[in-house]
Coordinates of C-alpha atoms and ligand atoms in Angstrom, one line a residue:
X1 CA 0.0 0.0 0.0
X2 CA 1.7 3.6 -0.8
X3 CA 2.4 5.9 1.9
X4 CA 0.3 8.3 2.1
X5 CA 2.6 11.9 1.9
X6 CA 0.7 15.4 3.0
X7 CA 2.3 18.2 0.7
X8 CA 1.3 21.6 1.9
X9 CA 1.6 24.5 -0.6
X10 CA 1.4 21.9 -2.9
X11 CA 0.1 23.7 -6.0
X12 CA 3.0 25.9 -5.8
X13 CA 6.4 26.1 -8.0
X14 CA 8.3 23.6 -5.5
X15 CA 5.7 21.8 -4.1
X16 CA 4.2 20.3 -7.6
X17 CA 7.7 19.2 -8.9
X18 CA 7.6 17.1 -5.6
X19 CA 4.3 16.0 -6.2
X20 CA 5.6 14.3 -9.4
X21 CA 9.2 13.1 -7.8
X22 CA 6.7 11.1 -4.8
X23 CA 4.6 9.9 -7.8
X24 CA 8.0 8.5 -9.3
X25 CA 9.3 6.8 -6.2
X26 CA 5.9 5.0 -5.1
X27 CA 4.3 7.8 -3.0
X28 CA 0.8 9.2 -3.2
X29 CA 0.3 13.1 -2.4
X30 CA -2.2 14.4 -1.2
X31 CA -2.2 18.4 -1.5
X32 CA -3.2 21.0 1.1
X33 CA -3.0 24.6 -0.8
X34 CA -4.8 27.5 -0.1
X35 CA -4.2 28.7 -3.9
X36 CA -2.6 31.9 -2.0
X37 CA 0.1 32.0 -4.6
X38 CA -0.7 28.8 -7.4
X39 CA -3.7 27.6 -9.8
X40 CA -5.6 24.9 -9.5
X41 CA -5.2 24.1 -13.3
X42 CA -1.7 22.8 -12.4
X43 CA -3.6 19.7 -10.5
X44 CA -4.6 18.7 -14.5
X45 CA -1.6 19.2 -15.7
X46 CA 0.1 17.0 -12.8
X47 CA -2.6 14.2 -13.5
X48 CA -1.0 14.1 -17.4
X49 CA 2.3 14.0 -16.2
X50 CA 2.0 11.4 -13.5
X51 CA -0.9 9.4 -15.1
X52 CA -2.7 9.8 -11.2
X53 CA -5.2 11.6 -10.0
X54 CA -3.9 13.9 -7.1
X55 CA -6.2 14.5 -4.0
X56 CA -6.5 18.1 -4.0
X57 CA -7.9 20.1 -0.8
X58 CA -8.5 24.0 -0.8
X59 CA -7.4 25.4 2.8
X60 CA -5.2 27.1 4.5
X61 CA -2.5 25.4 7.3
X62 CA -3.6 27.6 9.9
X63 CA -7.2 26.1 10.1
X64 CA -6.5 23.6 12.7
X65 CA -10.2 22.5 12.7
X66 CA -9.6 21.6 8.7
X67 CA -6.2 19.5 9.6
X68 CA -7.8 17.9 12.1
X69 CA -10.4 16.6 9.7
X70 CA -7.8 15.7 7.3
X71 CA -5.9 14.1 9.4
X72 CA -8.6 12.0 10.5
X73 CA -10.0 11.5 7.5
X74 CA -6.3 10.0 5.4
X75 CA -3.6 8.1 7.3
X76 CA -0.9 10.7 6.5
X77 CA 2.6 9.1 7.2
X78 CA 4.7 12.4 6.7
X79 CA 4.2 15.8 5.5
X80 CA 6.2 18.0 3.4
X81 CA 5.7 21.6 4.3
X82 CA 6.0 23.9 1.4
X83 CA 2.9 26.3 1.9
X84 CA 4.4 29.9 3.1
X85 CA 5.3 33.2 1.8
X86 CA 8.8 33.9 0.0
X87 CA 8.6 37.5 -1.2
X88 CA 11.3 39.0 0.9
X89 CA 10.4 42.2 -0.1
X90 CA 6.7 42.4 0.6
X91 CA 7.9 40.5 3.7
X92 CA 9.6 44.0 5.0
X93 CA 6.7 46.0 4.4
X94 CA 4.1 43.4 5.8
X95 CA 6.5 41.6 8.4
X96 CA 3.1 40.3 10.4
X97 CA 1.5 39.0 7.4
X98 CA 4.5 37.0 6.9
X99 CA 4.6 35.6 10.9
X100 CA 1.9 34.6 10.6
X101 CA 2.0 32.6 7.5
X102 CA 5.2 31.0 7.8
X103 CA 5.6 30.8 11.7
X104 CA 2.3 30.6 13.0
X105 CA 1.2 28.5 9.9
X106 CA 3.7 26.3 11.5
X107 CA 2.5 26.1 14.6
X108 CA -0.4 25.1 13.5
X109 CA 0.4 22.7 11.6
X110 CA 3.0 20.7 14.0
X111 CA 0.3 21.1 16.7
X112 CA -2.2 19.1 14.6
X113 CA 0.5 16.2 13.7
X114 CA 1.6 15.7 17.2
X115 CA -2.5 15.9 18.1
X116 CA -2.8 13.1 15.1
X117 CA 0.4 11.3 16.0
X118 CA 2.1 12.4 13.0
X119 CA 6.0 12.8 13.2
X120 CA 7.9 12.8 10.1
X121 CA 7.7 16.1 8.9
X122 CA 9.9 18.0 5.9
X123 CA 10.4 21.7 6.3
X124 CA 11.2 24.3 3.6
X125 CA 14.1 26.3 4.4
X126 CA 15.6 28.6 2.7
X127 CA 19.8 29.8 2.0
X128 CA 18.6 33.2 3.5
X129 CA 18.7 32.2 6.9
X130 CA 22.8 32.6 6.6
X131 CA 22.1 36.3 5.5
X132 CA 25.9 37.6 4.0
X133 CA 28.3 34.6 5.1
X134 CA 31.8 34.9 5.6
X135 CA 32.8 32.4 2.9
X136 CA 31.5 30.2 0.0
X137 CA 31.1 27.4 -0.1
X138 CA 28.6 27.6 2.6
X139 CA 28.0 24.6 5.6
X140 CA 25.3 24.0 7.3
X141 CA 27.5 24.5 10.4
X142 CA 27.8 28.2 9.3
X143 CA 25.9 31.0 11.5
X144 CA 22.6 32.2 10.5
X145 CA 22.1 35.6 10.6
X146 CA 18.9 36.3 8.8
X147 CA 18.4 39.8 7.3
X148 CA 14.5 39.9 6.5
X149 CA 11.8 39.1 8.0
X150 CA 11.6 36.2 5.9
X151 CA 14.8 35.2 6.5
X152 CA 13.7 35.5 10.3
X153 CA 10.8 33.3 9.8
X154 CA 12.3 30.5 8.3
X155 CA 14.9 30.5 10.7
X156 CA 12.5 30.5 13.9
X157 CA 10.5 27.5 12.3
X158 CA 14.0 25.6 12.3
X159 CA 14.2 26.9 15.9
X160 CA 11.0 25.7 17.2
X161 CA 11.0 22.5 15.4
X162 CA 14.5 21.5 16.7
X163 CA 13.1 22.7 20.3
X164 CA 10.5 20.6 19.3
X165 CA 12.7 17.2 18.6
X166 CA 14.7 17.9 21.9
X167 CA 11.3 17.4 23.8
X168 CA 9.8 14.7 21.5
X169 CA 12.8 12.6 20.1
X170 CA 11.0 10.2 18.3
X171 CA 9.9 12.8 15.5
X172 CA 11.9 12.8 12.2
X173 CA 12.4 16.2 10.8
X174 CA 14.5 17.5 7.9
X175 CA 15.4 21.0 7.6
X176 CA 16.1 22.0 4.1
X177 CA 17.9 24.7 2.8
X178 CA 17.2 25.2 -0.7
X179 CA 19.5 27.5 -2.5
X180 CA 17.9 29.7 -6.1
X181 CA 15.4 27.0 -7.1
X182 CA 14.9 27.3 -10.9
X183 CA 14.1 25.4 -14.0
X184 CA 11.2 23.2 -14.7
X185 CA 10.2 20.0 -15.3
X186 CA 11.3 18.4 -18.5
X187 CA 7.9 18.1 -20.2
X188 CA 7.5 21.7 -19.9
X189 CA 3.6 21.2 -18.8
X190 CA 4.4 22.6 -15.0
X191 CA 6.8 25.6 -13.9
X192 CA 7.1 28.5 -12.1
X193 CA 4.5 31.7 -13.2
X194 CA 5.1 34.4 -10.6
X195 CA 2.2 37.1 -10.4
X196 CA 3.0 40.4 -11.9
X197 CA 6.8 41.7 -12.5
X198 CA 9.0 38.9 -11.3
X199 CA 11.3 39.7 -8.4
X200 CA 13.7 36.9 -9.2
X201 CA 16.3 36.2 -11.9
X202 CA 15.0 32.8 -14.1
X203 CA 11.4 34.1 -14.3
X204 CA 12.2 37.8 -15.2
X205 CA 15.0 36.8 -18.0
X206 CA 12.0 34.3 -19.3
X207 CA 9.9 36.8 -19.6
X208 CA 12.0 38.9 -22.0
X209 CA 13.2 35.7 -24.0
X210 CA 9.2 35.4 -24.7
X211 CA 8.9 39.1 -25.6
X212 CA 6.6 40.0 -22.1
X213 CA 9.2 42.6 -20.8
X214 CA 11.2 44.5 -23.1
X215 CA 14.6 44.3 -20.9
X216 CA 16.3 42.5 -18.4
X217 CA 18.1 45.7 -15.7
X218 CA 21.1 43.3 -14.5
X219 CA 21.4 44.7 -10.5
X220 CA 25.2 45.8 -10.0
X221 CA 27.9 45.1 -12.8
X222 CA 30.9 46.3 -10.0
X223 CA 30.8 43.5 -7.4
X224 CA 33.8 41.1 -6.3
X225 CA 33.2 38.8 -8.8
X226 CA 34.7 37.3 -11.6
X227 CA 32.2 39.3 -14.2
X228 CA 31.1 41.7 -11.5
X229 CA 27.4 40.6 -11.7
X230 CA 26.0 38.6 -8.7
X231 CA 26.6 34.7 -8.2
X232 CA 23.7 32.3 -6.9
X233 CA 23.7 28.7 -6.2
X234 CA 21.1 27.7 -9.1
X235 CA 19.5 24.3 -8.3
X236 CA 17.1 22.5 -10.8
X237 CA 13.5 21.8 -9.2
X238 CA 13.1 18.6 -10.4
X239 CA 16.9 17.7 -8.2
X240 CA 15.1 19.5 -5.4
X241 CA 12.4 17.3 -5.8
X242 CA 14.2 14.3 -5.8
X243 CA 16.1 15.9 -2.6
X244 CA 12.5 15.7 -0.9
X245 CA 12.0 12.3 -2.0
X246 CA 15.8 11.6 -0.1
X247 CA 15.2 13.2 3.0
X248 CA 12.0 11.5 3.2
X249 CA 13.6 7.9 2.7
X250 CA 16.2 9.4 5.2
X251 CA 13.2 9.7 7.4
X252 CA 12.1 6.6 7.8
X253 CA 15.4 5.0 8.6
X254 CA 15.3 6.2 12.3
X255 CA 14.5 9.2 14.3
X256 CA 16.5 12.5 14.4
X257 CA 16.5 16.3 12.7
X258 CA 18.7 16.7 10.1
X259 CA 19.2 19.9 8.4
X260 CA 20.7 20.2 5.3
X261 CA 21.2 22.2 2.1
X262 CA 20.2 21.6 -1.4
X263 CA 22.6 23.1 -3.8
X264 CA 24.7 22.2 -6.6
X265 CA 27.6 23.8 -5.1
X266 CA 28.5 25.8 -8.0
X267 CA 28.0 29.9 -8.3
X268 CA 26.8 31.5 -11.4
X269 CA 26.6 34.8 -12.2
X270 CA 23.9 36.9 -13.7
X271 CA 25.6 37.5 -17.0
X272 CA 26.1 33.4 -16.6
X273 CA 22.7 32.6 -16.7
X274 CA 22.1 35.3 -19.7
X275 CA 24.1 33.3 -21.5
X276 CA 22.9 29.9 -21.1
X277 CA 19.3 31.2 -21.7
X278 CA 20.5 32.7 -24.6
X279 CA 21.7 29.4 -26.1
X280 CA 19.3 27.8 -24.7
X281 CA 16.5 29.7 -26.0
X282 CA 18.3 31.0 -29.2
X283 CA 16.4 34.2 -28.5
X284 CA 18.4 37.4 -27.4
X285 CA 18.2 38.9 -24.3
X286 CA 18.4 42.4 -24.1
X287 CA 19.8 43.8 -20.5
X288 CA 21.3 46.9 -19.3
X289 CA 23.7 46.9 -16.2
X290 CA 21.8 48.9 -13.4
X291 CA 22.3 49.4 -9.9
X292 CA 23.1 47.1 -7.2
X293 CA 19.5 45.7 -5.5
X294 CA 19.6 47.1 -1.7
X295 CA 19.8 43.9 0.4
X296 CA 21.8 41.9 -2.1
X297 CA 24.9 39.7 -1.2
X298 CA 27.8 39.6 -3.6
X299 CA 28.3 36.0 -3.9
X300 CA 27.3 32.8 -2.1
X301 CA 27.0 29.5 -2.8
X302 CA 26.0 26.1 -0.6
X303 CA 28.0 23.3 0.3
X304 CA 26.2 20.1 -0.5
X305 CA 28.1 17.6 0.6
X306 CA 26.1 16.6 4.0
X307 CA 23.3 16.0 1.2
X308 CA 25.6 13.6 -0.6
X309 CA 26.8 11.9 2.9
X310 CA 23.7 12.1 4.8
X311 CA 20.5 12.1 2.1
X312 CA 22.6 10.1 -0.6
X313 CA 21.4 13.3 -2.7
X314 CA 23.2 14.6 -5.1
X315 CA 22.2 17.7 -8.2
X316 CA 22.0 15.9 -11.4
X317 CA 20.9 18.7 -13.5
X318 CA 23.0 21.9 -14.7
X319 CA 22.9 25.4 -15.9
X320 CA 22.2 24.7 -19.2
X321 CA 19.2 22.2 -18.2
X322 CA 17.9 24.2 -16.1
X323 CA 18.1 27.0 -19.2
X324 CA 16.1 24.8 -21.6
X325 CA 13.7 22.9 -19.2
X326 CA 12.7 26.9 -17.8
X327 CA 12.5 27.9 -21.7
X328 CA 10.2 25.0 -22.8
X329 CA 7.9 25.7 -20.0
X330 CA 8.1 29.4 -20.6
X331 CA 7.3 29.2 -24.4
X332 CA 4.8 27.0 -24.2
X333 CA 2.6 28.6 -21.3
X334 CA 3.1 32.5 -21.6
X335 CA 0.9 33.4 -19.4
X336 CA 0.9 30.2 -17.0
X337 CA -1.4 27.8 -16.1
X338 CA -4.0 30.2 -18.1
X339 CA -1.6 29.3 -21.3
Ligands
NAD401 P1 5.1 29.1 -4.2 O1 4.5 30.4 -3.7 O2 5.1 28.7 -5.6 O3 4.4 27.9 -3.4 C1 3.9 28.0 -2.1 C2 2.5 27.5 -2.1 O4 1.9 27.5 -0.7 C3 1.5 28.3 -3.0 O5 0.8 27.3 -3.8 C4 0.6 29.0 -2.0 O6 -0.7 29.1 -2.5 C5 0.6 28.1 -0.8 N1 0.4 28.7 0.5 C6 1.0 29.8 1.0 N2 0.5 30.0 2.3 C7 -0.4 29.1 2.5 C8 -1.2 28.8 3.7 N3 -1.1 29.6 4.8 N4 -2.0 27.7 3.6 C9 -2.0 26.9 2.5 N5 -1.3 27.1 1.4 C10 -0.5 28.2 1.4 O7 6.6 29.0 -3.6 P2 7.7 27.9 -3.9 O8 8.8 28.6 -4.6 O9 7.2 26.7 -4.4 O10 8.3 27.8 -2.4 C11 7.8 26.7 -1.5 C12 8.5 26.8 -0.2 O11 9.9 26.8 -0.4 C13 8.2 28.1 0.6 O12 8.0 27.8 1.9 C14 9.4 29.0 0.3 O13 9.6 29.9 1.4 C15 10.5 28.0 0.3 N6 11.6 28.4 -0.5 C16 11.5 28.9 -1.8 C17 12.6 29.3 -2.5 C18 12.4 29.9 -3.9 O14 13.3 30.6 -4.3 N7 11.4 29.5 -4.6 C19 13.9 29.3 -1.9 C20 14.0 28.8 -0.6 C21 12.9 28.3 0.1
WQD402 C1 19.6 36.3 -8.2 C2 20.7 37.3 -8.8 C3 20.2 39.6 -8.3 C4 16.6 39.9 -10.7 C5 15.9 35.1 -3.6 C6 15.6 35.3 -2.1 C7 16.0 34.1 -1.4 C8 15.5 32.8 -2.0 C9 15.8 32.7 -3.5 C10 13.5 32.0 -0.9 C11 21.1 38.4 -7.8 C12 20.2 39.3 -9.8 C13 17.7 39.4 -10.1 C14 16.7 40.9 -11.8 C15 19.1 40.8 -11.5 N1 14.1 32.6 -1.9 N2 19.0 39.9 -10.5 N3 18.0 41.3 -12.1 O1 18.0 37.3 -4.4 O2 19.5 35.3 -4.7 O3 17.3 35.0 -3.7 O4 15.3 33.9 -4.1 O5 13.9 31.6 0.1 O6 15.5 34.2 -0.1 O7 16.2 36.4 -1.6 O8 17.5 35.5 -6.1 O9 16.7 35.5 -8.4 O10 16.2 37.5 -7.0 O11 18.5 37.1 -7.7 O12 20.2 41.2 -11.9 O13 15.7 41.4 -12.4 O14 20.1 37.9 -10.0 O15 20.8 40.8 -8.1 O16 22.4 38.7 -8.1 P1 18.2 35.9 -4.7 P2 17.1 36.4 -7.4

C-alpha cells in the first residue's frame, strides 16, 4: 500500500515538482494549498504527467479545525511543508503577514500532527537564513544571521522545530535549505509563473526571451566577482524534488532532525545565466547593467556535501538544463497555467 505523503503548498512552484518526484518513487500526495500563490489548473496538468489523479484540498495550514479533519480522514505518514510566503520584499513591508503565515502557519500545523500522532515532517528552508556569510562554499554548520523578515521566519521554524525534537525525540524532521530553485520540469507542462513583474532572476529573464518585458536591468555590474554581476547557487526543481524524496527515505530510517542544504555547489553569475538562456532559448536577451539591488549579497553559494553523505542526494541537472527545461515551459505557457 503507498504511503500516504501530505504536501502543503502543494500547487505551488516547489511543491508540484515534488508532487511528481513522490509519484515516481511510489508515493501518493495528497495536496493542502490555499491557492494563495498557485492555480488549480496545475492539478490537470500533474494528472497528465504522473498518469494519477492527485487528491486536492482548498485550505489554509492555519485552520487547525480543517487539519484535524484531514488528518482523520487520510492516514498521512509524513508531510512536506511547502505552503508559506517567499517574497522578501513584501515581507519588510508586511512583516506580520509573513509571521503569521510561515511561523504561526507552522505552529499550526506541527500542533495538529503531534495531536494526530504524525511525526515525520519536511520543512522548507531557505539559503537566506545565513544572510551575507563569511565564505562560500557555505555549511550547514555556518551562522545564520537572517536579514529579513523572511529570513527570520524560516529560521524561527527551524528553531521551534528543533526545540521541538529535543522534547519529542522520536519525530523525524528534515530542515532543508534550498538555494535559487529554478528550472522546470522536463515536459515543460508545470513551472514557475510568478504574479505580476518577477522579483527573481530565471522568471524575469523568461519573460524577456518570450517578448513580455522589453529588458532584463542586471542589478550591480561592480561586485567582487569574476564578471562583476551577482553569483547564486542555481539548483534545478526537479533535483530538489528528488532531494525531498531523499530526506524523506532518510526519514524513515530512524528518528532524528537533520538539516541540510540543497545546492549544486556551483556559483553562477547573472551574466552566466544570460548566456545559457540565450543558447538555450536562441532568442536574445536584451539587459542593461543597473544598480546594485539594496539587500543583495555579492556572492554565495551552498556546500552540498552533508546531502551527498547524509540524504545520498546529489544535483543531477545543470545550468544549461535548467536553461532549456525553464524555456520550454516558458514558451509553451506564456501566461501560466491560463496558457
Ligand atoms: P510558491 O509560492 O510557488 O508555493 C507556495 C504554495 O503555498 C503556494 O501554492 C501557496 O498558494 C501556498 N500557500 C501559502 N501560504 C499558505 C497557507 N497559509 N496555507 C495553505 N497554502 C499556502 O513558492 P515555492 O517557490 O514553491 O516555495 C515553496 C516553499 O519553499 C516556501 O516555503 C518557500 O519559502 C520555500 N523556499 C522557496 C525558495 C524559492 O526561491 N522559490 C527558496 C527557498 C525556500
Ligand atoms: C539572483 C541574482 C540579483 C533579478 C531570492 C531570495 C532568497 C531565496 C531565493 C526564498 C542576484 C540578480 C535578479 C533581476 C538581476 N528565496 N537579479 N536582475 O536574491 O539570490 O534570492 O530567491 O527563500 O531568499 O532572496 O534571487 O533570483 O532575485 O537574484 O540582476 O531582475 O540575480 O541581483 O544577483 P536571490 P534572485
Amino acid at each position: 500500500m503507498s504511503e500516504l505523503i501530505l504536501v502543503t503548498g502543494g500547487a505551488g512552484f516547489i511543491g508540484s515538482h515534488t508532487c511528481v518526484a513522490l509519484v515516481a518513487a511510489g508515493y501518493t500526495p495528497v495536496i493542502l494549498d490555499n491557492l494563495g500563490n498557485s492555480d488549480v489548473r496545475v492539478l490537470r496538468r500533474l494528472a497528465t504527467i504522473t498518469g494519477k489523479t492527485i487528491e486536492f484540498i482548498e485550505g489554509d495550514v492555519r485552520d487547525r479545525a480543517l487539519l484535524d479533519r484531514l488528518f482523520r480522514e487520510h492516514a498521512i505518514a509524513a508531510v512536506m511543508h511547502f505552503a508559506g510566503l517567499k517574497a522578501v520584499g513584501d515581507s519588510v513591508a508586511d512583516p506580520l503577514h509573513y509571521y503569521d503565515n510561515n511561523v504561526n502557519g507552522t505552529l499550526v500545523l506541527a500542533a495538529a500532527m503531534r495531536a494526530a500522532g504524525v511525526k515525520t515532517l519536511i520543512f522548507s528552508s531557505s539559503a537566506t537564513v545565513y544572510g551575507e556569510p563569511e565564505s562560500s562554499p557555505i555549511p550547514e554548520s555556518a551562522p545564520c544571521r537572517p536579514e529579513s523578515p523572511y529570513g527570520h521566519s524560516k529560521r524561527m521554524v527551524e528553531q521551534m522545530l528543533a526545540d521541538l525534537h529535543v522534547a519529542q525525540p522520536d519525530w523525524r524532521i528534515a530542515l532543508l535549505r534550498y538555494f535559487n530553485p529554478v528550472g522546470a520540469h522536463q515536459s515543460g507542462l508545470i513551472g514557475e509563473h510568478p504574479q505580476g513583474k518577477p522579483n527573481n532572476l530565471m522568471p524575469y529573464v523568461c519573460q524577456v526571451a518570450v517578448g513580455l518585458r522589453d529588458r532584463l536591468a542586471v542589478h550591480g555590474g561592480d561586485y567582487p566577482t569574476p564578471d562583476g554581476t551577482g553569483v547564486r547557487d542555481y539548483v534545478h526543481v526537479m533535483d530538489l524534488a528528488e532531494g525531498h524524496v531523499a530526506a524523506l527515505s532518510h526519514a524513515a530510517l530512524a528518528p532524528g532532525l537533520v538539516t541540510v542544504n540543497l545546492g549544486t555547489g556551483q556559483g553562477a553569475s547573472v551574466l552566466d545565466v544570460v548566456k545559457a538562456f540565450e543558447l538555450a532559448s536562441g532568442q536574445p536577451i536584451a539587459y542593461d547593467i543597473g544598480p546594485r539591488r539594496a539587500g543583495d549579497v555579492p556572492a554565495y553559494w551552498g556546500d552540498p556535501s552533508l546531502a551527498h553523505s547524509t540524504l545520498r542526494w546529489k544535483a543531477r541537472r545543470g545550468l544549461q538544463q535548467m536553461c532549456e527545461d525553464s524555456w520550454r515551459w516558458q514558451k509553451s505557457n506564456p501566461k501560466g497555467y491560463g496558457n
